[in-house]
mmCIF file with all atom_site columns, C-alpha atoms in Angstrom:
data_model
loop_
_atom_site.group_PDB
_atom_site.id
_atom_site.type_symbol
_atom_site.label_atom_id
_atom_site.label_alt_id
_atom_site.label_comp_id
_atom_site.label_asym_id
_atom_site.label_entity_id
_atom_site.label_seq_id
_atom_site.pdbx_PDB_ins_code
_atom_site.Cartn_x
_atom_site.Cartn_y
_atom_site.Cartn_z
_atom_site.occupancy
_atom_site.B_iso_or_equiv
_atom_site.pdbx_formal_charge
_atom_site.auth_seq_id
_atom_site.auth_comp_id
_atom_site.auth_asym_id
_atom_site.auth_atom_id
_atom_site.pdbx_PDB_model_num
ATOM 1   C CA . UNK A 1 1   ? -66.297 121.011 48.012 1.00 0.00 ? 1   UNK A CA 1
ATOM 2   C CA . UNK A 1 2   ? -65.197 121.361 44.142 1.00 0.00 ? 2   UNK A CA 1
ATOM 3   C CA . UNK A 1 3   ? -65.082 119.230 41.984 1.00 0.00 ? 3   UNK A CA 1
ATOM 4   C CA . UNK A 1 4   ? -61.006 118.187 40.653 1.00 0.00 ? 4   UNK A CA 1
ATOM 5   C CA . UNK A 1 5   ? -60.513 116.661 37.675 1.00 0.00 ? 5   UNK A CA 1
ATOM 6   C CA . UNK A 1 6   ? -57.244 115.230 35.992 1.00 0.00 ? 6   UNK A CA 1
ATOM 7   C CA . UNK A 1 7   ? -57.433 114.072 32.195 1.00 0.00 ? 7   UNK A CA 1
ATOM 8   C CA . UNK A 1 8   ? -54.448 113.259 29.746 1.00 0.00 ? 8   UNK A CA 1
ATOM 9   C CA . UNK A 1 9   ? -54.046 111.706 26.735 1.00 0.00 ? 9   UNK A CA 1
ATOM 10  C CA . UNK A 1 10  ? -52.108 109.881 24.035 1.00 0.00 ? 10  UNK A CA 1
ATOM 11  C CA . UNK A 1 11  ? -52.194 108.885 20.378 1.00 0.00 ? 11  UNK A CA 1
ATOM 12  C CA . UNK A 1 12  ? -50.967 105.484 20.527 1.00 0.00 ? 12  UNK A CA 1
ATOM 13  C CA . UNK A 1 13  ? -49.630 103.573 16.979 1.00 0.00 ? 13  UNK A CA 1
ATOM 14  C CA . UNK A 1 14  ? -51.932 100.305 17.258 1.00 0.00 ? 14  UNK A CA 1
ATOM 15  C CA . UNK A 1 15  ? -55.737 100.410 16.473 1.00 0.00 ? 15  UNK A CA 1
ATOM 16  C CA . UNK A 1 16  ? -58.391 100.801 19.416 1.00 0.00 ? 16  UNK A CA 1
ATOM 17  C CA . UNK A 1 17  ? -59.642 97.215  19.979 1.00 0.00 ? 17  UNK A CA 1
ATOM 18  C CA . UNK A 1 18  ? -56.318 96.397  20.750 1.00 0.00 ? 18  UNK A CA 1
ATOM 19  C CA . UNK A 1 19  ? -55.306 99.266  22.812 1.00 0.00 ? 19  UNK A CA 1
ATOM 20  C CA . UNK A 1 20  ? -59.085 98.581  24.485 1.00 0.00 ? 20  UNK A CA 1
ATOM 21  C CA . UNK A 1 21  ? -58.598 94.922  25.252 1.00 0.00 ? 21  UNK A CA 1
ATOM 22  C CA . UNK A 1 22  ? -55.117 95.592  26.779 1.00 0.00 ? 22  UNK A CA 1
ATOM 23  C CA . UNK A 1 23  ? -56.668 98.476  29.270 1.00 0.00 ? 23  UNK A CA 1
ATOM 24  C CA . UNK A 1 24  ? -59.888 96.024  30.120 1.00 0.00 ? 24  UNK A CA 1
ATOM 25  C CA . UNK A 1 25  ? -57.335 93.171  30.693 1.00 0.00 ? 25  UNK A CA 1
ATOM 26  C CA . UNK A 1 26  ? -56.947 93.675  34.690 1.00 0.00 ? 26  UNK A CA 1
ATOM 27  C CA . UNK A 1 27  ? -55.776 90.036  35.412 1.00 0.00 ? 27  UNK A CA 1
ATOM 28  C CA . UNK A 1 28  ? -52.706 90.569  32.796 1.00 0.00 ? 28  UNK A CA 1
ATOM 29  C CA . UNK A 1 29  ? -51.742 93.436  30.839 1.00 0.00 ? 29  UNK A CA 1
ATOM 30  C CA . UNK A 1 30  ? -53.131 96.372  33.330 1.00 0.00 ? 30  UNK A CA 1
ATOM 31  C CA . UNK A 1 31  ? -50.790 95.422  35.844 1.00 0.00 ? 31  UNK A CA 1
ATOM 32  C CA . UNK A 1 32  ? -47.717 95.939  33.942 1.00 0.00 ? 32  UNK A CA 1
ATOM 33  C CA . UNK A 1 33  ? -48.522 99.306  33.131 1.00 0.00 ? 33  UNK A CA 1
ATOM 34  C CA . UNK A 1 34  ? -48.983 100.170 36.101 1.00 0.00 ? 34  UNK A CA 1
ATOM 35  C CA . UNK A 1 35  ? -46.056 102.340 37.707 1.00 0.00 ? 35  UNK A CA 1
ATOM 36  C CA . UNK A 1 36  ? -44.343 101.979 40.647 1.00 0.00 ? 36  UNK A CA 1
ATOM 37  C CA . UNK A 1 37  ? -47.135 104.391 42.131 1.00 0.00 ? 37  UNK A CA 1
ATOM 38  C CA . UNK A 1 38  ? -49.489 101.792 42.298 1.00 0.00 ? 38  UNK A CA 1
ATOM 39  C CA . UNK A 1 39  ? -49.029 99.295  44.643 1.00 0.00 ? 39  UNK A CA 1
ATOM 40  C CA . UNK A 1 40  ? -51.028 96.461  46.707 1.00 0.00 ? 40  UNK A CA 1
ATOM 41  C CA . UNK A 1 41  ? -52.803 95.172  43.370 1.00 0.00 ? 41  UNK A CA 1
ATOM 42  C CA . UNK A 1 42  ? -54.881 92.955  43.146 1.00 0.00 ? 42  UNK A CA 1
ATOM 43  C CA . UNK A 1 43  ? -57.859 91.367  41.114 1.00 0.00 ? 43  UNK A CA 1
ATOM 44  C CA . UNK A 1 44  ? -61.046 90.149  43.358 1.00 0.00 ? 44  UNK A CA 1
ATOM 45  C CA . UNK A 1 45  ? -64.103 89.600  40.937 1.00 0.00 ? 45  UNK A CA 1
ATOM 46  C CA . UNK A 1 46  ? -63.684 89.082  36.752 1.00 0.00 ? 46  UNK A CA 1
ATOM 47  C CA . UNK A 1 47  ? -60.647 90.619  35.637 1.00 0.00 ? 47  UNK A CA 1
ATOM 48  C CA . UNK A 1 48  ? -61.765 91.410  32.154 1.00 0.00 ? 48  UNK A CA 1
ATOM 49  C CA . UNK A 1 49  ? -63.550 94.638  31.754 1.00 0.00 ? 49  UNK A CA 1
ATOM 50  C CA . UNK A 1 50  ? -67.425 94.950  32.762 1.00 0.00 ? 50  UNK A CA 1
ATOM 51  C CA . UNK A 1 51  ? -67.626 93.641  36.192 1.00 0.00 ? 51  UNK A CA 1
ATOM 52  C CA . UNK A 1 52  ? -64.354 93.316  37.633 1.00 0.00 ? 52  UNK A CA 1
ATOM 53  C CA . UNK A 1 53  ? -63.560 94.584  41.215 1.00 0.00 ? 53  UNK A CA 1
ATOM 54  C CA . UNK A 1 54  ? -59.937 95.791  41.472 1.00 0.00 ? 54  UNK A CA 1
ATOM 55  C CA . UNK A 1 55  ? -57.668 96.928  44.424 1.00 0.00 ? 55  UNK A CA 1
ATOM 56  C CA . UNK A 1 56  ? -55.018 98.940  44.626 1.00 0.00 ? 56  UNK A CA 1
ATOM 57  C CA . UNK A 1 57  ? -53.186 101.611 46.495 1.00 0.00 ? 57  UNK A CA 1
ATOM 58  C CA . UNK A 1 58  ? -52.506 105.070 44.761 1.00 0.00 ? 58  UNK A CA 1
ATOM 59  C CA . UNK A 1 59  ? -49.701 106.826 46.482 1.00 0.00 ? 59  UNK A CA 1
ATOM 60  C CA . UNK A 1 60  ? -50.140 110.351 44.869 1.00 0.00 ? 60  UNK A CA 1
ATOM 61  C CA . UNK A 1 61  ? -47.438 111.477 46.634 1.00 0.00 ? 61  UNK A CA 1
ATOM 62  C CA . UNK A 1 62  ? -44.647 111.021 49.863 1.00 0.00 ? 62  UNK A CA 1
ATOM 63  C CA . UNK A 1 63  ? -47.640 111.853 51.983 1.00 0.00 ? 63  UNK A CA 1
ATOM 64  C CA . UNK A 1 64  ? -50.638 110.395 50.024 1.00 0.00 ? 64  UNK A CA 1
ATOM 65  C CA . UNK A 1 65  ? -51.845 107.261 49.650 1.00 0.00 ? 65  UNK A CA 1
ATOM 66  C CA . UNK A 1 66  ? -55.370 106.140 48.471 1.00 0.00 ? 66  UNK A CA 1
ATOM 67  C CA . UNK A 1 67  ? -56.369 102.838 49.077 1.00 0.00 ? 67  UNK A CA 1
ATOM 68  C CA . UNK A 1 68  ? -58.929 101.954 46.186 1.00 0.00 ? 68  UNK A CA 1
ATOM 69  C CA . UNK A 1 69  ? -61.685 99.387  45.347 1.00 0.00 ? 69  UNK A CA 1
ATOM 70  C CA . UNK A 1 70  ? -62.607 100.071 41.976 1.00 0.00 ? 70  UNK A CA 1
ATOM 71  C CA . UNK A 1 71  ? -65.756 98.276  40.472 1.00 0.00 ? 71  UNK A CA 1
ATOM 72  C CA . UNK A 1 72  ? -65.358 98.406  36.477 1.00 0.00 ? 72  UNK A CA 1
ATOM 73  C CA . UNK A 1 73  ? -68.594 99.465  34.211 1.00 0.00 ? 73  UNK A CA 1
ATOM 74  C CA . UNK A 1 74  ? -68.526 99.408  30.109 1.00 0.00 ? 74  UNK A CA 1
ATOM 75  C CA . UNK A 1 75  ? -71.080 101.873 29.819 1.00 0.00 ? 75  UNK A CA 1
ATOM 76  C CA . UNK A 1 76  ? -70.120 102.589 25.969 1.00 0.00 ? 76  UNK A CA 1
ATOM 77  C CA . UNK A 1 77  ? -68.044 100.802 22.872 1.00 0.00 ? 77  UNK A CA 1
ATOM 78  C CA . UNK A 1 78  ? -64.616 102.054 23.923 1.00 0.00 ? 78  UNK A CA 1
ATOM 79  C CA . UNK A 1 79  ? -65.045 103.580 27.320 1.00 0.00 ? 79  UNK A CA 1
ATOM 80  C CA . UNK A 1 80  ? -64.016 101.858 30.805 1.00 0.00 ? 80  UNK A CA 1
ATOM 81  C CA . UNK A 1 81  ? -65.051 103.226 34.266 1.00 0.00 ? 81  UNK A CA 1
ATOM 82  C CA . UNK A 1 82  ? -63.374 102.908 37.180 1.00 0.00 ? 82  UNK A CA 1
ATOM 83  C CA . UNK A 1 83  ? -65.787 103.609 40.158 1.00 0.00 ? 83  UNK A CA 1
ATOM 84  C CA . UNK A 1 84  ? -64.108 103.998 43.524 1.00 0.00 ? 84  UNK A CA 1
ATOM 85  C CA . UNK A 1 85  ? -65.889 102.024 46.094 1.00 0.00 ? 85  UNK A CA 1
ATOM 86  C CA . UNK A 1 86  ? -63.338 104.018 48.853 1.00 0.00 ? 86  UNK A CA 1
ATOM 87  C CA . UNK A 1 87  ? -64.114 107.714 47.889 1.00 0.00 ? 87  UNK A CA 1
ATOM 88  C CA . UNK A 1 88  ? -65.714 109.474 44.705 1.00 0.00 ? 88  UNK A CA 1
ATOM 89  C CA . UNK A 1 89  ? -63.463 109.162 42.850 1.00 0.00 ? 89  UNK A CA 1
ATOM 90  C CA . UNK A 1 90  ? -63.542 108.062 39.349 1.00 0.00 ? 90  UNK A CA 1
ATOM 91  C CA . UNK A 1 91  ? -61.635 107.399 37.027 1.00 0.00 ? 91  UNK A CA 1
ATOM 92  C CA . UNK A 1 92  ? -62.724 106.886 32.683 1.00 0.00 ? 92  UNK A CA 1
ATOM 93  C CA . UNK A 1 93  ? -60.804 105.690 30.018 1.00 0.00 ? 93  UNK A CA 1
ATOM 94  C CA . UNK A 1 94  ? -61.669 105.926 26.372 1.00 0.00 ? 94  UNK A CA 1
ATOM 95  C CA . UNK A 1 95  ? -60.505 104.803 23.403 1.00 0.00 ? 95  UNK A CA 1
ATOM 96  C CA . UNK A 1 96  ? -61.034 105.727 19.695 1.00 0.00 ? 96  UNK A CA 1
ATOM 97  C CA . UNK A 1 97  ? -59.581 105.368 16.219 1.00 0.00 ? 97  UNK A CA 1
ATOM 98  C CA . UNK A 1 98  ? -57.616 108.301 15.142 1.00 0.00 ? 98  UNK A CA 1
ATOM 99  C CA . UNK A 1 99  ? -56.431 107.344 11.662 1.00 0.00 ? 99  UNK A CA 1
ATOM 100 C CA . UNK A 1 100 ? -55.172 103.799 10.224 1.00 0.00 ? 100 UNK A CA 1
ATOM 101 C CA . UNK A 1 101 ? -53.627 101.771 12.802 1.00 0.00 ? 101 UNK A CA 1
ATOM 102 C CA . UNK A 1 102 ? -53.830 104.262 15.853 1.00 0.00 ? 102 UNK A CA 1
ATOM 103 C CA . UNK A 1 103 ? -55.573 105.076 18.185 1.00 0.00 ? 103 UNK A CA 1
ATOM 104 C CA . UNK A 1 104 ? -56.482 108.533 21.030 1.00 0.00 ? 104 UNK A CA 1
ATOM 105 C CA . UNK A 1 105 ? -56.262 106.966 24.661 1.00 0.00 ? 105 UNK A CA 1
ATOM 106 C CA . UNK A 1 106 ? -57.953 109.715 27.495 1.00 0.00 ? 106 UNK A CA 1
ATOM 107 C CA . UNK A 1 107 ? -57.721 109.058 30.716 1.00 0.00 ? 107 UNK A CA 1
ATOM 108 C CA . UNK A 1 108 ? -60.223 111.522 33.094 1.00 0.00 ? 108 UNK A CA 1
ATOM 109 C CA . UNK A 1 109 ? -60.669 111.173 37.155 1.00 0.00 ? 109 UNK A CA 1
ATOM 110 C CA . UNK A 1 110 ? -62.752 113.201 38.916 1.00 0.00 ? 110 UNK A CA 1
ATOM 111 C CA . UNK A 1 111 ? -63.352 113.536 42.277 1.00 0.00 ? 111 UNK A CA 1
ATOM 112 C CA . UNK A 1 112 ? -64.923 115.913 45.480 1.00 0.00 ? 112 UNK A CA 1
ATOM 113 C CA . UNK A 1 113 ? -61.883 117.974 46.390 1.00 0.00 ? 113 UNK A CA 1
ATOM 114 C CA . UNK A 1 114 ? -61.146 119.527 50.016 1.00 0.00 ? 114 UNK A CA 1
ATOM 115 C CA . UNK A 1 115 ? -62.702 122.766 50.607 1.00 0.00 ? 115 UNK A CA 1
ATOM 116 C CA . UNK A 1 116 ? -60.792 125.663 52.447 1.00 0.00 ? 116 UNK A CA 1
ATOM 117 C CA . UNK A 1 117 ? -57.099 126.304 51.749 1.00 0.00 ? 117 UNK A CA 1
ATOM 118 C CA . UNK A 1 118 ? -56.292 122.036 51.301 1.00 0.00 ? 118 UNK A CA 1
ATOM 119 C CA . UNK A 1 119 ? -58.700 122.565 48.787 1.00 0.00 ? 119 UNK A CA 1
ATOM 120 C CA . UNK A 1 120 ? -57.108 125.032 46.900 1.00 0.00 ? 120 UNK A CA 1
ATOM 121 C CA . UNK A 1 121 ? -53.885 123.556 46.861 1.00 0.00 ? 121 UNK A CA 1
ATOM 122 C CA . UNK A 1 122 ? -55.716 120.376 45.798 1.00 0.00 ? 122 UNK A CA 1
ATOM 123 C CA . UNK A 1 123 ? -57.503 121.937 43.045 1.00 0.00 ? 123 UNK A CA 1
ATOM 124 C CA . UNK A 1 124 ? -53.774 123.369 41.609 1.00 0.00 ? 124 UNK A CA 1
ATOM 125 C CA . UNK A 1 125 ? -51.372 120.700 42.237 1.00 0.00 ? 125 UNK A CA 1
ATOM 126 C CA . UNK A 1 126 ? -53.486 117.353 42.347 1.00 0.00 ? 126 UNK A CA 1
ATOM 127 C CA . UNK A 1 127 ? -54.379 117.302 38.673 1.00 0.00 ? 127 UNK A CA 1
ATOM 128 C CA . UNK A 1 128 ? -50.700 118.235 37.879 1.00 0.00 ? 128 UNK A CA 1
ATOM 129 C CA . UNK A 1 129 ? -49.599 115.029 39.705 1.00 0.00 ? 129 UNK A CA 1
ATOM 130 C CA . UNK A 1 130 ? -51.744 112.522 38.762 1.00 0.00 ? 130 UNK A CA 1
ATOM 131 C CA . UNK A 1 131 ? -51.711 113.565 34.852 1.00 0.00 ? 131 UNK A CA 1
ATOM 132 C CA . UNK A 1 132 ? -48.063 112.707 35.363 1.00 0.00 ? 132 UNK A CA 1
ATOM 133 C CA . UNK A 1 133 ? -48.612 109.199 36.813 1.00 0.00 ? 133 UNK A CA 1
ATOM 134 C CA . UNK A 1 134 ? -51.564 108.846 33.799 1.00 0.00 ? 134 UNK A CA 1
ATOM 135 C CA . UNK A 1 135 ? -48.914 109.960 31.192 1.00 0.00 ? 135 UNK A CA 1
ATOM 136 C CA . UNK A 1 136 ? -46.902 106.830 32.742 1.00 0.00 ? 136 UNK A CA 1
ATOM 137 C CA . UNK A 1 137 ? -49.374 104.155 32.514 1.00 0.00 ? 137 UNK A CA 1
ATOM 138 C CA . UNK A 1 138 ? -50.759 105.730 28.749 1.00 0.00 ? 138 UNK A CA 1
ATOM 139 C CA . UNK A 1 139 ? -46.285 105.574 28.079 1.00 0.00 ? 139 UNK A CA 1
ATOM 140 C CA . UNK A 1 140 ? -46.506 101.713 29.436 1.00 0.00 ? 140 UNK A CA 1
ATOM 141 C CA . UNK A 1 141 ? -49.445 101.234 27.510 1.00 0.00 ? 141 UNK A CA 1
ATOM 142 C CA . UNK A 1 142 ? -48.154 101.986 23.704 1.00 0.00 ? 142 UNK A CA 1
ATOM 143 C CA . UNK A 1 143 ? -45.440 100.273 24.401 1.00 0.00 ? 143 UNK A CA 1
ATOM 144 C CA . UNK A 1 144 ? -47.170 97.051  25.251 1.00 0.00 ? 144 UNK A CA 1
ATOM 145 C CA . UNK A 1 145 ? -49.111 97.120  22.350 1.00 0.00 ? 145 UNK A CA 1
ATOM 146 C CA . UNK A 1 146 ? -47.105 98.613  19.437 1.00 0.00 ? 146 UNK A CA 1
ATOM 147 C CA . UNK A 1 147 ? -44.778 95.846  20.023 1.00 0.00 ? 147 UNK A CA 1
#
C-alpha cells in the first residue's frame, strides 16, 4: 500500500484570520462551501475548530462514495486537521499571510492507497479528482470572505 496524496491551493484577497475562522467554522460557513460532492453533513460535537466531530459523505466519483467522521485537531496557529475516524485518511488545511490583505489557503489529504493495479490507477487519477473538488471548496471559500 502507497501512500496518495492530493494538495491544492489558492491565494485568496482577505487576510488569514479571516480566511481561518471561516474554514474552522463547521456549524456555518464550512457548509456552504462545500460542493455538491459532499453530502449527508452534519455537525455532532463543537463545530468550531479544535474538537469538533464532523460527518459527511465524499462521493469522489459515480462509483465512490466515502462516508467520513472527521475529528478536528489545531495542532498549529493556522493549520486545521481533519482526521478520518472511517479510513486514514486525512485531510490539512493551512493558512498564511501572503502580502497585505491576502492570504495562501493549502489544502493536503493523504491517505493508504490500494495496492495492485486499483492501486495504480488510484495513485494517477485520485489526486487529479479530488484537487478538483478542493479547488471548489478553496473557489467557495474566497468568495465568502472577500465579500
Amino acid at each position: 500500500m502507497a501512500q496518495v496524496e492530493a494538495t491544492t491551493e489558492r491565494i485568496i484577497a482577505a487576510d488569514a484570520e479571516t480566511v481561518f475562522d471561516a474554514l474552522a467554522d463547521y456549524t456555518g460557513t464550512r457548509k456552504k462551501l462545500l460542493p455538491e460532492h459532499f453530502s449527508e453533513y452534519e455537525v455532532r460535537e463543537g463545530g468550531d475548530g479544535e474538537g469538533t466531530l464532523v460527518h459527511w459523505k465524499l462521493q469522489a466519483t459515480s462509483k465512490r462514495v466515502r462516508d467520513c467522521l472527521l475529528e478536528v485537531s489545531e495542532p498549529t496557529d493556522g493549520e486545521l486537521v481533519e482526521e478520518d475516524r472511517n479510513s486514514s485518511m486525512v485531510t490539512t488545511w493551512r493558512v498564511t499571510p501572503a502580502g497585505e490583505g491576502k492570504s495562501k489557503a493549502v489544502v493536503t489529504t493523504v491517505w493508504n492507497g490500494a495496492g495492485g493495479i486499483g492501486g495504480f490507477f488510484e495513485r494517477t487519477f485520485a489526486p487529479k479528482g479530488l484537487g478538483r473538488i478542493y479547488d471548489s471548496v478553496l473557489e467557495n471559500l474566497a468568495t465568502e470572505v472577500e465579500r
